[in-house]
Short mmCIF file of C-alpha atoms in Angstrom, two decimals:
data_model
loop_
_atom_site.label_atom_id
_atom_site.label_comp_id
_atom_site.label_asym_id
_atom_site.label_seq_id
_atom_site.Cartn_x
_atom_site.Cartn_y
_atom_site.Cartn_z
CA UNK A 225 96.96 100.25 133.37
CA UNK A 226 100.04 99.25 131.44
CA UNK A 227 99.63 97.00 128.44
CA UNK A 228 100.45 93.41 129.34
CA UNK A 229 101.17 90.21 127.50
CA UNK A 230 97.46 89.29 127.12
CA UNK A 231 96.62 92.55 125.37
CA UNK A 232 99.89 92.51 123.45
CA UNK A 233 99.16 89.04 122.10
CA UNK A 234 95.68 90.04 120.91
CA UNK A 235 97.12 93.23 119.43
CA UNK A 236 99.77 91.44 117.39
CA UNK A 237 97.91 88.23 116.53
CA UNK A 238 94.28 89.29 116.27
CA UNK A 239 91.37 87.15 117.46
CA UNK A 240 92.37 84.02 119.39
CA UNK A 241 90.69 81.32 121.44
CA UNK A 242 91.40 81.06 125.16
CA UNK A 243 93.20 77.75 124.51
CA UNK A 244 95.48 79.40 121.95
CA UNK A 245 96.22 82.24 124.35
CA UNK A 246 96.97 79.80 127.16
CA UNK A 247 99.39 77.88 124.94
CA UNK A 248 101.15 81.02 123.72
CA UNK A 249 101.58 82.41 127.23
CA UNK A 250 102.38 79.11 128.93
CA UNK A 251 99.49 79.21 131.39
CA UNK A 252 96.50 76.99 132.11
CA UNK A 253 93.30 77.24 130.09
CA UNK A 254 91.43 78.18 133.25
CA UNK A 255 93.91 80.94 134.00
CA UNK A 256 93.49 82.33 130.50
CA UNK A 257 89.69 82.23 130.74
CA UNK A 258 89.70 84.06 134.08
CA UNK A 259 91.92 86.82 132.73
CA UNK A 260 89.83 87.15 129.58
CA UNK A 261 86.66 87.38 131.69
CA UNK A 262 88.29 90.17 133.70
CA UNK A 263 89.26 92.11 130.58
CA UNK A 264 85.80 91.56 129.10
CA UNK A 265 84.22 93.05 132.20
CA UNK A 266 86.61 96.02 131.92
CA UNK A 267 85.56 96.53 128.30
CA UNK A 268 89.02 95.83 126.88
CA UNK A 269 88.18 92.49 125.24
CA UNK A 270 85.13 91.16 123.43
CA UNK A 271 84.29 87.70 122.13
CA UNK A 272 82.46 86.07 119.25
CA UNK A 273 81.68 82.51 118.17
CA UNK A 274 82.88 81.14 114.86
CA UNK A 275 82.61 77.72 113.26
CA UNK A 276 86.00 76.33 112.26
CA UNK A 277 84.83 72.98 110.90
CA UNK A 278 83.29 69.92 112.51
CA UNK A 279 81.93 70.36 116.02
CA UNK A 280 80.66 73.25 118.04
CA UNK A 281 81.64 76.84 117.14
CA UNK A 282 84.71 78.12 118.96
CA UNK A 283 84.79 81.27 121.05
CA UNK A 284 87.35 83.85 119.92
CA UNK A 285 88.53 86.91 121.80
CA UNK A 286 89.82 90.19 120.40
CA UNK A 287 90.49 93.75 121.53
CA UNK A 288 87.73 96.31 121.74
CA UNK A 289 88.26 99.95 120.80
CA UNK A 290 89.15 100.63 124.44
CA UNK A 291 91.60 97.72 124.32
CA UNK A 292 93.33 99.17 121.27
CA UNK A 293 93.44 102.53 123.05
CA UNK A 294 95.81 101.02 125.62
CA UNK A 295 98.45 101.27 122.90
CA UNK A 296 99.35 104.95 122.56
CA UNK A 297 98.36 107.12 119.63
CA UNK A 298 101.11 109.74 119.79
CA UNK A 299 99.69 113.06 121.04
CA UNK A 300 96.39 112.13 119.40
CA UNK A 301 94.11 114.90 120.67
CA UNK A 302 96.64 117.68 120.13
CA UNK A 303 97.52 116.40 116.64
CA UNK A 304 93.88 116.31 115.54
CA UNK A 305 93.33 119.86 116.82
CA UNK A 306 96.42 121.12 115.02
CA UNK A 307 95.36 119.51 111.76
CA UNK A 308 91.86 120.93 112.03
CA UNK A 309 93.22 124.35 112.93
CA UNK A 310 95.63 124.37 110.00
CA UNK A 311 92.93 123.25 107.58
CA UNK A 312 90.50 125.93 108.82
CA UNK A 313 93.06 128.74 108.90
CA UNK A 314 95.21 127.95 105.87
CA UNK A 315 93.23 125.50 103.76
CA UNK A 316 93.84 122.01 102.43
CA UNK A 317 96.66 123.15 100.15
CA UNK A 318 98.77 124.30 103.09
CA UNK A 319 98.07 121.05 104.93
CA UNK A 320 99.16 119.07 101.88
CA UNK A 321 102.42 121.04 101.77
CA UNK A 322 103.12 119.97 105.36
CA UNK A 323 102.42 116.35 104.42
CA UNK A 324 104.72 116.65 101.40
CA UNK A 325 107.54 118.00 103.58
CA UNK A 326 107.01 115.14 106.05
CA UNK A 327 107.11 112.65 103.18
CA UNK A 328 110.39 114.02 101.84
CA UNK A 329 111.95 113.97 105.30
CA UNK A 330 110.84 110.34 105.74
CA UNK A 331 112.31 109.34 102.38
CA UNK A 332 115.67 110.85 103.30
CA UNK A 333 115.72 109.47 106.84
CA UNK A 334 114.78 105.92 105.83
CA UNK A 335 116.99 105.92 102.74
CA UNK A 336 120.06 106.72 104.83
CA UNK A 337 119.53 103.49 106.80
CA UNK A 338 118.45 101.29 103.89
CA UNK A 339 120.83 102.53 101.19
CA UNK A 340 123.81 100.34 102.26
CA UNK A 341 121.65 97.18 101.97
CA UNK A 342 121.49 95.56 98.53
CA UNK A 343 119.29 92.53 99.31
CA UNK A 344 115.53 93.19 99.27
CA UNK A 345 114.83 91.07 102.35
CA UNK A 346 117.54 92.92 104.28
CA UNK A 347 115.94 96.21 103.29
CA UNK A 348 112.48 95.05 104.36
CA UNK A 349 113.89 93.79 107.67
CA UNK A 350 115.55 97.15 108.28
CA UNK A 351 112.33 98.98 107.35
CA UNK A 352 110.40 96.85 109.86
CA UNK A 353 113.05 97.62 112.47
CA UNK A 354 112.75 101.36 111.86
CA UNK A 355 108.96 101.28 111.94
CA UNK A 356 108.99 99.30 115.20
CA UNK A 357 111.35 101.86 116.66
CA UNK A 358 108.78 104.51 115.74
CA UNK A 359 105.95 102.65 117.48
CA UNK A 360 104.32 100.70 114.64
CA UNK A 361 105.03 97.22 116.08
CA UNK A 362 106.17 96.08 112.63
CA UNK A 363 107.23 92.63 111.48
CA UNK A 364 107.64 90.85 108.17
CA UNK A 365 107.41 87.35 106.77
CA UNK A 366 108.40 85.67 103.51
CA UNK A 367 106.31 83.30 101.40
CA UNK A 368 106.00 82.07 97.82
CA UNK A 369 104.41 85.38 96.75
CA UNK A 370 107.16 87.57 98.17
CA UNK A 371 107.04 89.39 101.49
CA UNK A 372 104.36 90.62 103.88
CA UNK A 373 105.14 93.67 105.99
CA UNK A 374 102.73 94.01 108.91
CA UNK A 375 102.26 96.95 111.25
CA UNK A 376 100.23 95.90 114.27
CA UNK A 377 99.80 99.42 115.61
CA UNK A 378 99.55 102.95 114.26
CA UNK A 379 100.88 105.59 116.66
CA UNK A 380 99.48 108.37 114.44
CA UNK A 381 96.06 106.78 113.91
CA UNK A 382 94.08 109.83 115.01
CA UNK A 383 95.99 112.05 112.59
CA UNK A 384 95.62 109.51 109.78
CA UNK A 385 91.86 109.30 110.31
CA UNK A 386 91.62 113.08 110.19
CA UNK A 387 93.77 113.33 107.07
CA UNK A 388 94.56 110.19 105.08
CA UNK A 389 97.24 112.09 103.20
CA UNK A 390 99.59 110.88 105.95
CA UNK A 391 98.89 107.26 104.94
CA UNK A 392 99.51 108.06 101.28
CA UNK A 393 102.80 109.72 102.22
CA UNK A 394 103.92 106.67 104.19
CA UNK A 395 103.20 104.37 101.26
CA UNK A 396 105.16 106.71 98.98
CA UNK A 397 108.10 106.53 101.39
CA UNK A 398 108.05 102.73 101.35
CA UNK A 399 108.01 102.68 97.53
CA UNK A 400 110.88 105.13 97.37
CA UNK A 401 113.23 103.40 99.81
CA UNK A 402 112.59 99.84 98.58
CA UNK A 403 113.25 100.76 94.96
CA UNK A 404 111.55 100.97 91.57
CA UNK A 405 111.95 97.23 90.91
CA UNK A 406 109.60 96.42 93.79
CA UNK A 407 105.79 96.45 93.90
CA UNK A 408 104.02 97.38 97.13
CA UNK A 409 100.30 96.93 97.72
CA UNK A 410 98.49 97.82 100.95
CA UNK A 411 96.21 94.87 101.79
CA UNK A 412 94.91 95.88 105.24
CA UNK A 413 94.46 99.38 106.63
CA UNK A 414 93.83 100.27 110.27
CA UNK A 415 92.12 103.52 109.27
CA UNK A 416 89.61 101.47 107.26
CA UNK A 417 88.75 99.36 110.29
CA UNK A 418 91.23 96.51 109.88
CA UNK A 419 93.18 95.20 112.86
CA UNK A 420 96.50 96.05 111.24
CA UNK A 421 98.17 97.65 108.26
CA UNK A 422 99.65 95.03 105.94
CA UNK A 423 101.68 95.47 102.76
CA UNK A 424 102.38 92.87 100.10
CA UNK A 425 105.88 93.40 98.70
CA UNK A 426 107.34 91.60 95.69
CA UNK A 427 110.04 92.03 93.07
CA UNK A 428 108.80 93.14 89.68
CA UNK A 429 109.77 90.47 87.16
CA UNK A 430 111.43 91.60 83.93
#
């Protein structure tokens, strides 16, 4: 089954009520409930009740593990086997060398696209564009604290869970291409069980 707009909305927005989904997709509440019931029966969506203030608790829907699996993890099984095989045959040091090479290649590749951009927001926007192109479903927003870069999907999740050195390398790449005058803090992490990876980005004040 191809991913559709219901699953995509839950993937990018997190838990939502059926009314919110209906409004976002421009359909009736009943239509949204019927689709959500179907996906619940298929094991792609689950629900929970949460109090949001006065009145009865509201029912929220989110993706299950099987629902998230509808968004591809690039060559997941093969990647995990290769990592395990390399670690067993050559040791952790050799695996780290591979990660280091990947990190350096990422720094060079991203820097070539970001280097012409002087404005921080332009650089973050370009970084989000690159990451989306690579399958991370990235987006950013600006607020009084700076910027929030969000990746709603991780196409290398299986590899990252097997070896979190890949996540460390990605964060190092971000720090390198955005510049020394910028602070980057990972707030949410898919590998740790969060729905998304999120990074708080801000200029370092003199």
